[in-house]
PDB file of C-alpha atoms in Angstrom:
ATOM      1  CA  UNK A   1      -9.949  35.821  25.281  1.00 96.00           C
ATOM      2  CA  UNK A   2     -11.440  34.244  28.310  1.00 98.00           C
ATOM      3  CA  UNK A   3     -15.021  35.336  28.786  1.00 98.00           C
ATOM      4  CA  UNK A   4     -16.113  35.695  32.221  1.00 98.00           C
ATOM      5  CA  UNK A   5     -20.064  35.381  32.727  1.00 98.00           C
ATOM      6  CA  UNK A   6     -21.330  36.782  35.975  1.00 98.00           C
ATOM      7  CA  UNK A   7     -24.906  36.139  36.708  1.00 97.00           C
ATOM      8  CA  UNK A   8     -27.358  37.391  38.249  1.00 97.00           C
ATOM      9  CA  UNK A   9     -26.299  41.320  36.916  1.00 97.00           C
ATOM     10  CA  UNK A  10     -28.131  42.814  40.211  1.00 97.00           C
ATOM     11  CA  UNK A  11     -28.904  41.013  43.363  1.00 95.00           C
ATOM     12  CA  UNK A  12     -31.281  42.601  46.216  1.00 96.00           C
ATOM     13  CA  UNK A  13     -30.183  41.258  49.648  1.00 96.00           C
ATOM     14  CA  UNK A  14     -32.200  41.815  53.152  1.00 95.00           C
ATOM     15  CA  UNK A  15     -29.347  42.594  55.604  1.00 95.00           C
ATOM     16  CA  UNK A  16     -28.679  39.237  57.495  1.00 96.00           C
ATOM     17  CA  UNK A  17     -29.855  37.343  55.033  1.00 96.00           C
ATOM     18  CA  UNK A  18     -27.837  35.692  52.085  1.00 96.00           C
ATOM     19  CA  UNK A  19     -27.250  35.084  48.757  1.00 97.00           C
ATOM     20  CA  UNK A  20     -24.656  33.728  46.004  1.00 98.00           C
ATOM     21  CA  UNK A  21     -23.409  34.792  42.639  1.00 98.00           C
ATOM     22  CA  UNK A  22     -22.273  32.728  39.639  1.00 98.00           C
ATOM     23  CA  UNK A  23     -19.565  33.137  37.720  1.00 98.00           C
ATOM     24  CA  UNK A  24     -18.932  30.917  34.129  1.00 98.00           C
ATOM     25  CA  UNK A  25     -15.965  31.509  32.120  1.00 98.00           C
ATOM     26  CA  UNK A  26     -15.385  30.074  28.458  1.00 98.00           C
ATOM     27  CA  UNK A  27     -12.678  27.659  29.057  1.00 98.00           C
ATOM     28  CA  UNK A  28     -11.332  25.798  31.983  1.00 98.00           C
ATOM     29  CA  UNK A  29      -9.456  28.075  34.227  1.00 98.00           C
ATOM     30  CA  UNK A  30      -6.995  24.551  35.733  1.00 98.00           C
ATOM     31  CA  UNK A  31      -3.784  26.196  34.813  1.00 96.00           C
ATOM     32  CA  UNK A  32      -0.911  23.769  33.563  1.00 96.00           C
ATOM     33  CA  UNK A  33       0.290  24.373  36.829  1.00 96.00           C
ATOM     34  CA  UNK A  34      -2.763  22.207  38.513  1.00 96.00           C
ATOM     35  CA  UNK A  35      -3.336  25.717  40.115  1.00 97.00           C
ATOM     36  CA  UNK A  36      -7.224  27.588  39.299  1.00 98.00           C
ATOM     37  CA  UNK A  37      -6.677  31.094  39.315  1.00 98.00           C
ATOM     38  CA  UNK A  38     -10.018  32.702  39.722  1.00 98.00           C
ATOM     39  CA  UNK A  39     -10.829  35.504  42.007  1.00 98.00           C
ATOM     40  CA  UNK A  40     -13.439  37.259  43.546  1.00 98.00           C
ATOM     41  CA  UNK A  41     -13.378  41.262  44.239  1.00 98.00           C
ATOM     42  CA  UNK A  42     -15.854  43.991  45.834  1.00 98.00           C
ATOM     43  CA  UNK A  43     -16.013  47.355  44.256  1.00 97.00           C
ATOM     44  CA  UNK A  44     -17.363  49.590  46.992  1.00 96.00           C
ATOM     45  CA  UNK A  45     -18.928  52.962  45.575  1.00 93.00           C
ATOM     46  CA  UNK A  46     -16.211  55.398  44.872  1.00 94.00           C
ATOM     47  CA  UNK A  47     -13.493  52.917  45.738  1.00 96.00           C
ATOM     48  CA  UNK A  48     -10.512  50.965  44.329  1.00 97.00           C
ATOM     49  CA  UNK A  49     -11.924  47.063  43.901  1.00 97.00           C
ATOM     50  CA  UNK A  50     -10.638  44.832  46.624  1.00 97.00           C
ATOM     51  CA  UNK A  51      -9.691  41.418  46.854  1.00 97.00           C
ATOM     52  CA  UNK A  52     -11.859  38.137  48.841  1.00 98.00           C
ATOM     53  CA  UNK A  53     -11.388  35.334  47.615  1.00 98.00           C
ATOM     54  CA  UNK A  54      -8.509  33.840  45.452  1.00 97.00           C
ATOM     55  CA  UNK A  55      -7.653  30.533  43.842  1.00 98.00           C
ATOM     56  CA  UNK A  56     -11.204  29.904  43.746  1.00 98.00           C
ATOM     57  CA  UNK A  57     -11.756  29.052  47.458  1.00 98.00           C
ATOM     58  CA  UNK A  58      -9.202  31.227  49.714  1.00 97.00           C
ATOM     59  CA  UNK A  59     -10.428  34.474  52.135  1.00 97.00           C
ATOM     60  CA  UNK A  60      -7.947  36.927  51.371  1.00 95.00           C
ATOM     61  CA  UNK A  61      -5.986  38.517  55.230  1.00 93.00           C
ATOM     62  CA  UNK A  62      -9.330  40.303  56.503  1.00 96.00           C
ATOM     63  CA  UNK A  63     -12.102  38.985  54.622  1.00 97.00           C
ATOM     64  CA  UNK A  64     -14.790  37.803  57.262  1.00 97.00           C
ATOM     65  CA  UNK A  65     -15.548  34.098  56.859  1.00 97.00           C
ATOM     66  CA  UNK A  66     -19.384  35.383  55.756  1.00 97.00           C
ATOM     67  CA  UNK A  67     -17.900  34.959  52.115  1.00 98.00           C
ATOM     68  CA  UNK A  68     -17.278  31.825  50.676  1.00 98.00           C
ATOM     69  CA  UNK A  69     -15.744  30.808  47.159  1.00 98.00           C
ATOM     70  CA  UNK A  70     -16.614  27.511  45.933  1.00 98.00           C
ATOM     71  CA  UNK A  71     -16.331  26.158  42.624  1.00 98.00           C
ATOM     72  CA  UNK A  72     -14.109  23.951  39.955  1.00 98.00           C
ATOM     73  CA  UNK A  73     -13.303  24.091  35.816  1.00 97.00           C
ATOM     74  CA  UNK A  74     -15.641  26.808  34.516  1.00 98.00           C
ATOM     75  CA  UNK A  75     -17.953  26.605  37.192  1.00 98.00           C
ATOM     76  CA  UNK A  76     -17.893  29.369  40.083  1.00 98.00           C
ATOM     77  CA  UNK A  77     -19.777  30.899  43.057  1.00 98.00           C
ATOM     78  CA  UNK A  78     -19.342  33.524  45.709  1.00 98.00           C
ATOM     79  CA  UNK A  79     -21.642  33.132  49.075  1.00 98.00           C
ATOM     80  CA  UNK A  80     -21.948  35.708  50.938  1.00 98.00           C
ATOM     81  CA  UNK A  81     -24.093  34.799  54.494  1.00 96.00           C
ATOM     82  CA  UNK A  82     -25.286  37.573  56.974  1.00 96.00           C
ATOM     83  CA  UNK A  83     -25.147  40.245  54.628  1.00 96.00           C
ATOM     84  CA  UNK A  84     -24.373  43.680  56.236  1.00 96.00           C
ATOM     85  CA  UNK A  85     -24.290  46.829  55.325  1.00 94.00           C
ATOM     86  CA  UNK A  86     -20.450  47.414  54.162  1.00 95.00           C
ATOM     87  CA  UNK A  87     -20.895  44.351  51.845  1.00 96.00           C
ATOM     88  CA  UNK A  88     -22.938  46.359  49.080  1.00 95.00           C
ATOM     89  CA  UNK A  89     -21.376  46.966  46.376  1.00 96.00           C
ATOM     90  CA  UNK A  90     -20.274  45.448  42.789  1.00 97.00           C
ATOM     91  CA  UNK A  91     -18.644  42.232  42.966  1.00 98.00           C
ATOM     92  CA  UNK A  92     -16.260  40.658  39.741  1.00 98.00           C
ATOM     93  CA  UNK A  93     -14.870  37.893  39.440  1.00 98.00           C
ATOM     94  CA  UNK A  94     -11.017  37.402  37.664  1.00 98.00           C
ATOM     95  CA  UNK A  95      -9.414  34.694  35.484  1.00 98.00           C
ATOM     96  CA  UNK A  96      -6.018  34.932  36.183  1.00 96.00           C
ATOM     97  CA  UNK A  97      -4.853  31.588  34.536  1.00 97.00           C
ATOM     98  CA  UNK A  98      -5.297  32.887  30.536  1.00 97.00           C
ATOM     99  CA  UNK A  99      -3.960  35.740  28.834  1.00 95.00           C
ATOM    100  CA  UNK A 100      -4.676  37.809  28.632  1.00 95.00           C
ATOM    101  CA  UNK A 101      -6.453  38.091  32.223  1.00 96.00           C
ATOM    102  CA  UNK A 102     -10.129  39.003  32.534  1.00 98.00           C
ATOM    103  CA  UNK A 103     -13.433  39.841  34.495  1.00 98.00           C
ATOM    104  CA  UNK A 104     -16.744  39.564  34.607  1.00 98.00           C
ATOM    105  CA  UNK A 105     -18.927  42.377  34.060  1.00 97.00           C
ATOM    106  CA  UNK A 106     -19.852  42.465  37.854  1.00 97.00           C
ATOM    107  CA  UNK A 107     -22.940  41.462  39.780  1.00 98.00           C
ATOM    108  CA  UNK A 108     -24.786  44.598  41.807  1.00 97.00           C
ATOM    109  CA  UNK A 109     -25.952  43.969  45.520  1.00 97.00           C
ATOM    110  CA  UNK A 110     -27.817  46.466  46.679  1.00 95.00           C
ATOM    111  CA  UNK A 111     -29.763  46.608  49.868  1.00 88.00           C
ATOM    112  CA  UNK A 112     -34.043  45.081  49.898  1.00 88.00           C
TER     113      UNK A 112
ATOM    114  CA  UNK B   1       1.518  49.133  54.853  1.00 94.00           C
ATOM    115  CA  UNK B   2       1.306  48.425  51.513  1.00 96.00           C
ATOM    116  CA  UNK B   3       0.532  51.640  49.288  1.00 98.00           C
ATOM    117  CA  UNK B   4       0.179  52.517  45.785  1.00 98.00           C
ATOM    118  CA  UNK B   5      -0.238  56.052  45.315  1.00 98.00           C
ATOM    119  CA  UNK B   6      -1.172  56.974  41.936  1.00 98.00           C
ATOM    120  CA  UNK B   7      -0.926  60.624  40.143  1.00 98.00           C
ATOM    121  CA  UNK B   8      -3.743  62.396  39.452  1.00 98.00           C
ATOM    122  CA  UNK B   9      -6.870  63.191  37.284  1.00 98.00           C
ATOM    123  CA  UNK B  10      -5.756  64.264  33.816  1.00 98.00           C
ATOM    124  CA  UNK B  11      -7.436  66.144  31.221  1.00 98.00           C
ATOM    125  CA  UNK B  12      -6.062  65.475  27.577  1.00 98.00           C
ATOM    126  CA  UNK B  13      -6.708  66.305  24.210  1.00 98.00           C
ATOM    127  CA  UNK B  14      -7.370  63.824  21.423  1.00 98.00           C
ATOM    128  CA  UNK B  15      -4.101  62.792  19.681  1.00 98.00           C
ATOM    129  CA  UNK B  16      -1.876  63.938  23.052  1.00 98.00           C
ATOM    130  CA  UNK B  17      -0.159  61.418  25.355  1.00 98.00           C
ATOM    131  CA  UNK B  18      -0.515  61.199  29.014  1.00 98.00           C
ATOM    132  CA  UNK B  19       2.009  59.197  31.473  1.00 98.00           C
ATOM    133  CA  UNK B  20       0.353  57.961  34.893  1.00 98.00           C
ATOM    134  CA  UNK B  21       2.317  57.455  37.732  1.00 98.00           C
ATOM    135  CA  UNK B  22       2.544  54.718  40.163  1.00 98.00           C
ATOM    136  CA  UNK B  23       4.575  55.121  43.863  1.00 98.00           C
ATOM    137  CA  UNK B  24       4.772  51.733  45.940  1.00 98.00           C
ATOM    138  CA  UNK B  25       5.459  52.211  49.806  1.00 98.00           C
ATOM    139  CA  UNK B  26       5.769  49.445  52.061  1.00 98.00           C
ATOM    140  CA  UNK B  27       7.388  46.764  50.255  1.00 97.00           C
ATOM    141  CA  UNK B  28      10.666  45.814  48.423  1.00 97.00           C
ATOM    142  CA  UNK B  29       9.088  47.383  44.811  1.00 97.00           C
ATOM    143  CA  UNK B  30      10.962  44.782  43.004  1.00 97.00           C
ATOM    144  CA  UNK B  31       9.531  41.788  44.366  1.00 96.00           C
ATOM    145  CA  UNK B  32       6.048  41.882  42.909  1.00 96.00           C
ATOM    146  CA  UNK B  33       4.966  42.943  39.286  1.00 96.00           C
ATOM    147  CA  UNK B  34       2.567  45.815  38.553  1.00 97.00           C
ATOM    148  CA  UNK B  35      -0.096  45.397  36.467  1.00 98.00           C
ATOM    149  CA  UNK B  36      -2.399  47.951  35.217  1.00 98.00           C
ATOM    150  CA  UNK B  37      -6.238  47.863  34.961  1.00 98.00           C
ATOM    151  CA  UNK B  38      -8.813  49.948  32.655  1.00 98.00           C
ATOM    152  CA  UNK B  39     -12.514  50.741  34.150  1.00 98.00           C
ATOM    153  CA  UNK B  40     -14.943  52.566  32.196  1.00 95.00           C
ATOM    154  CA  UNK B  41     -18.575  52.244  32.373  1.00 84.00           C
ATOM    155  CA  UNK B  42     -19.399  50.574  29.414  1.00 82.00           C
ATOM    156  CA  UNK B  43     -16.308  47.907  29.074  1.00 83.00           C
ATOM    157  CA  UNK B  44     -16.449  47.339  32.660  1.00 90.00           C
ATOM    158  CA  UNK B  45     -12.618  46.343  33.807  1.00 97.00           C
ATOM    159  CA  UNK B  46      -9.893  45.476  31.214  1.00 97.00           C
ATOM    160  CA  UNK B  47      -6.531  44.289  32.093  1.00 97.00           C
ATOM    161  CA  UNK B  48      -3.619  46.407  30.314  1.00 98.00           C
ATOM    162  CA  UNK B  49      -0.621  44.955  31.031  1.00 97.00           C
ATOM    163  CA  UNK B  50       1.761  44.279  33.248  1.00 97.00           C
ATOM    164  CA  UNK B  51       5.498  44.880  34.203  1.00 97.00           C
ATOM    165  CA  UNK B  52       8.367  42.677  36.163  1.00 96.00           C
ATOM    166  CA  UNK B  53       9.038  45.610  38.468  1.00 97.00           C
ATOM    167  CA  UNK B  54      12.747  43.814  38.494  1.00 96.00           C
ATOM    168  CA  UNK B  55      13.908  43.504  34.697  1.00 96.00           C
ATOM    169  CA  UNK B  56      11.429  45.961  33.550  1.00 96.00           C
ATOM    170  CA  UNK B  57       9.840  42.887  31.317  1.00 97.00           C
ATOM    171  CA  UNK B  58       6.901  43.654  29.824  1.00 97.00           C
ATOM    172  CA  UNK B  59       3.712  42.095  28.536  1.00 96.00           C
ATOM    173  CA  UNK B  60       0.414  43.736  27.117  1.00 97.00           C
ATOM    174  CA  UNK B  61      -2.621  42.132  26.318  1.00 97.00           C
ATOM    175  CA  UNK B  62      -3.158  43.018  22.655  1.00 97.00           C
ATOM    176  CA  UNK B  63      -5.554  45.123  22.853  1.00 97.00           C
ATOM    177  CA  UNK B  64      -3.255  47.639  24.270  1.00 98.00           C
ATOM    178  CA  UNK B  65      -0.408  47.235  22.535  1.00 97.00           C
ATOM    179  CA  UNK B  66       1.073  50.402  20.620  1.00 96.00           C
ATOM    180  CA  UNK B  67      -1.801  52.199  23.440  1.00 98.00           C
ATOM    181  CA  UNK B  68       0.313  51.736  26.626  1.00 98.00           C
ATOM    182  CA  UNK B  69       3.128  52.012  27.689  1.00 98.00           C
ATOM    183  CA  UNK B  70       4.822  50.358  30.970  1.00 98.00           C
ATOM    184  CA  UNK B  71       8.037  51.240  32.668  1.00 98.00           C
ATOM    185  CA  UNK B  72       9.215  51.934  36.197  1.00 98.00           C
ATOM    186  CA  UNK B  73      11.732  54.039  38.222  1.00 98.00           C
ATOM    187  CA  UNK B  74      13.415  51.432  40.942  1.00 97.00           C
ATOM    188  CA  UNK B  75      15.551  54.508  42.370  1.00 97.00           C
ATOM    189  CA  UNK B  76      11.903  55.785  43.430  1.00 98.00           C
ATOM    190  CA  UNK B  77       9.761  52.540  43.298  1.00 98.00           C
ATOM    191  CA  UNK B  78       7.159  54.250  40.731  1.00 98.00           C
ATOM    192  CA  UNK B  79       5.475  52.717  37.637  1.00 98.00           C
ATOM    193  CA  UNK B  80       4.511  54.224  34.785  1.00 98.00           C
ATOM    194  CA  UNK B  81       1.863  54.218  32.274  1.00 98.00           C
ATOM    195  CA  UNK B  82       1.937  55.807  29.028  1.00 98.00           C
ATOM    196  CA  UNK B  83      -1.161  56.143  27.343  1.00 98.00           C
ATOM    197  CA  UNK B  84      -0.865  57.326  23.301  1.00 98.00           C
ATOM    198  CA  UNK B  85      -2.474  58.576  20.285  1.00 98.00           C
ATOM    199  CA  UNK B  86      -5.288  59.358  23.066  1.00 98.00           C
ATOM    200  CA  UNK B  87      -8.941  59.267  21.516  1.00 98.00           C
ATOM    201  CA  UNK B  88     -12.516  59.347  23.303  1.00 96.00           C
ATOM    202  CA  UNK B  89     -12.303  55.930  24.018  1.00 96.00           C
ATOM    203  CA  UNK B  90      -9.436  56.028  26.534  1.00 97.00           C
ATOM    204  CA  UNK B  91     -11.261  57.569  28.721  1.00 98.00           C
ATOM    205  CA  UNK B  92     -11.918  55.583  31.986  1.00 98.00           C
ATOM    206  CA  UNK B  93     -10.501  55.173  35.397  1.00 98.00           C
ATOM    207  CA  UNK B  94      -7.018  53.812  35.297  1.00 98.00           C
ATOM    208  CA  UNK B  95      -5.524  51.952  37.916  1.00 98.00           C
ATOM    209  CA  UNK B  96      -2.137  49.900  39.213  1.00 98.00           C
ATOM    210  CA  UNK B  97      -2.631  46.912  40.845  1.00 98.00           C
ATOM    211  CA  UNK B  98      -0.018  44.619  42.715  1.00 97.00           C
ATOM    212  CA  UNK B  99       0.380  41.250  42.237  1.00 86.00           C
ATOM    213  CA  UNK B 100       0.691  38.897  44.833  1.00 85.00           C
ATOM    214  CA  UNK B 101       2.491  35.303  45.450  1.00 86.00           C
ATOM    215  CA  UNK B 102      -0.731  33.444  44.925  1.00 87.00           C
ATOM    216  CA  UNK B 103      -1.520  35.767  41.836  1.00 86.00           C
ATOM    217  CA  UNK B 104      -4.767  38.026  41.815  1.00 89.00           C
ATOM    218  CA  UNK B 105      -4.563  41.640  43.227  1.00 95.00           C
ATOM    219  CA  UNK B 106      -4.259  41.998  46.689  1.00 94.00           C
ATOM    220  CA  UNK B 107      -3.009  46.100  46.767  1.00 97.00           C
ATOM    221  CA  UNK B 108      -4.612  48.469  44.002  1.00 98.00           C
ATOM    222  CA  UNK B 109      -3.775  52.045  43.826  1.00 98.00           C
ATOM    223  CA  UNK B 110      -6.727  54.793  44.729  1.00 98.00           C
ATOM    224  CA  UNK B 111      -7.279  54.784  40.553  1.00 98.00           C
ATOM    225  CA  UNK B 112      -6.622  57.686  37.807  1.00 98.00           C
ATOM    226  CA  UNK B 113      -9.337  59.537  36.081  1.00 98.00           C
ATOM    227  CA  UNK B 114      -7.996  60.033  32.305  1.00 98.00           C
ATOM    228  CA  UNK B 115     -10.495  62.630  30.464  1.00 98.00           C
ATOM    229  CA  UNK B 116     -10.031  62.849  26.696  1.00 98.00           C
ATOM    230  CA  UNK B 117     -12.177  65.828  25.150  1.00 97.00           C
ATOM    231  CA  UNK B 118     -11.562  68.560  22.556  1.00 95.00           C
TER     232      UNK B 118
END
């Protein structure tokens, strides 16, 4: 299977400030298709994850353009500028391009 | 709007099956799989499986298989999820998750708490 690395594990954000989290997975996530399936979700406490970013680079319907998904291959990163307050949470990033799918273990931003 | 509703919390005992439901509102049900996600504290999120909401294809990722258990009603756009031979370790959060045309998970149902304890 795929292994997703997220790093760091916890990030601690001043609101309005910003920061960015890496994800690494174990193989090259360029589909046959030429497509890279990797996405990017925020788990907000005691709610259902929800989606940002996917194909590596695209703001899901909704997502404020404060996040940004950047990245190629087995290298990824999720910017997030002007953080406020709804933004804490977990954040994961998906593989969708190898079965079977996977996530990283999530990245914690929580509040300075 | 798109909706999954999923069934709720369930308290099992080891050995004992348990079938989750599933109900899609807002959408043609057959036009996008479901797939089905595992969250527990320790293992994080682990994908299941998922099903072609249309032929009722299948696929499981193999840790799963002979675990779960994926069909769906089209008559009342509902999946299913049967989870057997339950043990400690299938406890977690279960949830369904829709697919969309650029892959990933755009909709994800509210999530089901399985408990398995003597």
């Amino acid at each position: 299977d795929v292994v997703m690395t997220q790093t760091p594990v916890s990030l601690s954000v001043s609101l309005g400030g910003q920061t960015s989290i890496s994800c690494r997975s174990s193989q090259s996530l360029v589909h046959s298709d030429g497509n890279t399936y990797l996405y990017w979700y925020l788990q907000k406490p005691g709610q259902s994850p929800q989606l940002l970013i996917y194909k590596v680079s695209n703001r899901f319907s909704g997502v404020p353009d404060r996040f940004s998904g950047s990245g190629s291959g087995t290298d990824f990163t999720l910017k997030i500028s002007r953080v406020e307050p709804e933004d804490l949470g977990v954040y994961y990033c998906y593989q969708g391009t190898h079965y079977p799918y996977t996530f990283g273990a999530g990245t914690k931003l929580e509040l300075k | 709007q798109v909706q999954l509703q999923q069934s709720g919390a369930e308290l099992a005992k080891p050995g004992s099956s348990v079938k989750i439901s599933c109900k899609a509102s807002g959408y043609t049900f057959t036009t996008y799989y479901i797939s089905w996600i595992k969250q527990t504290t320790g293992q994080g999120l682990e994908y299941v499986g998922y099903i072609n909401t249309g032929s009722g294809g299948t696929d499981y990722n193999e840790k799963f298989k002979g675990k779960a258990t994926l069909t769906v009603d089209k008559s009342s756009s509902t999946a299913f999820m049967q989870l057997s031979s339950l043990t400690p370790d299938d406890s977690a959060v279960y949830y369904c998750a829709r697919s969309n045309s650029f892959g990933g998970f755009a909709y994800w149902g509210q999530g089901t708490l399985v408990t398995v304890s003597s």
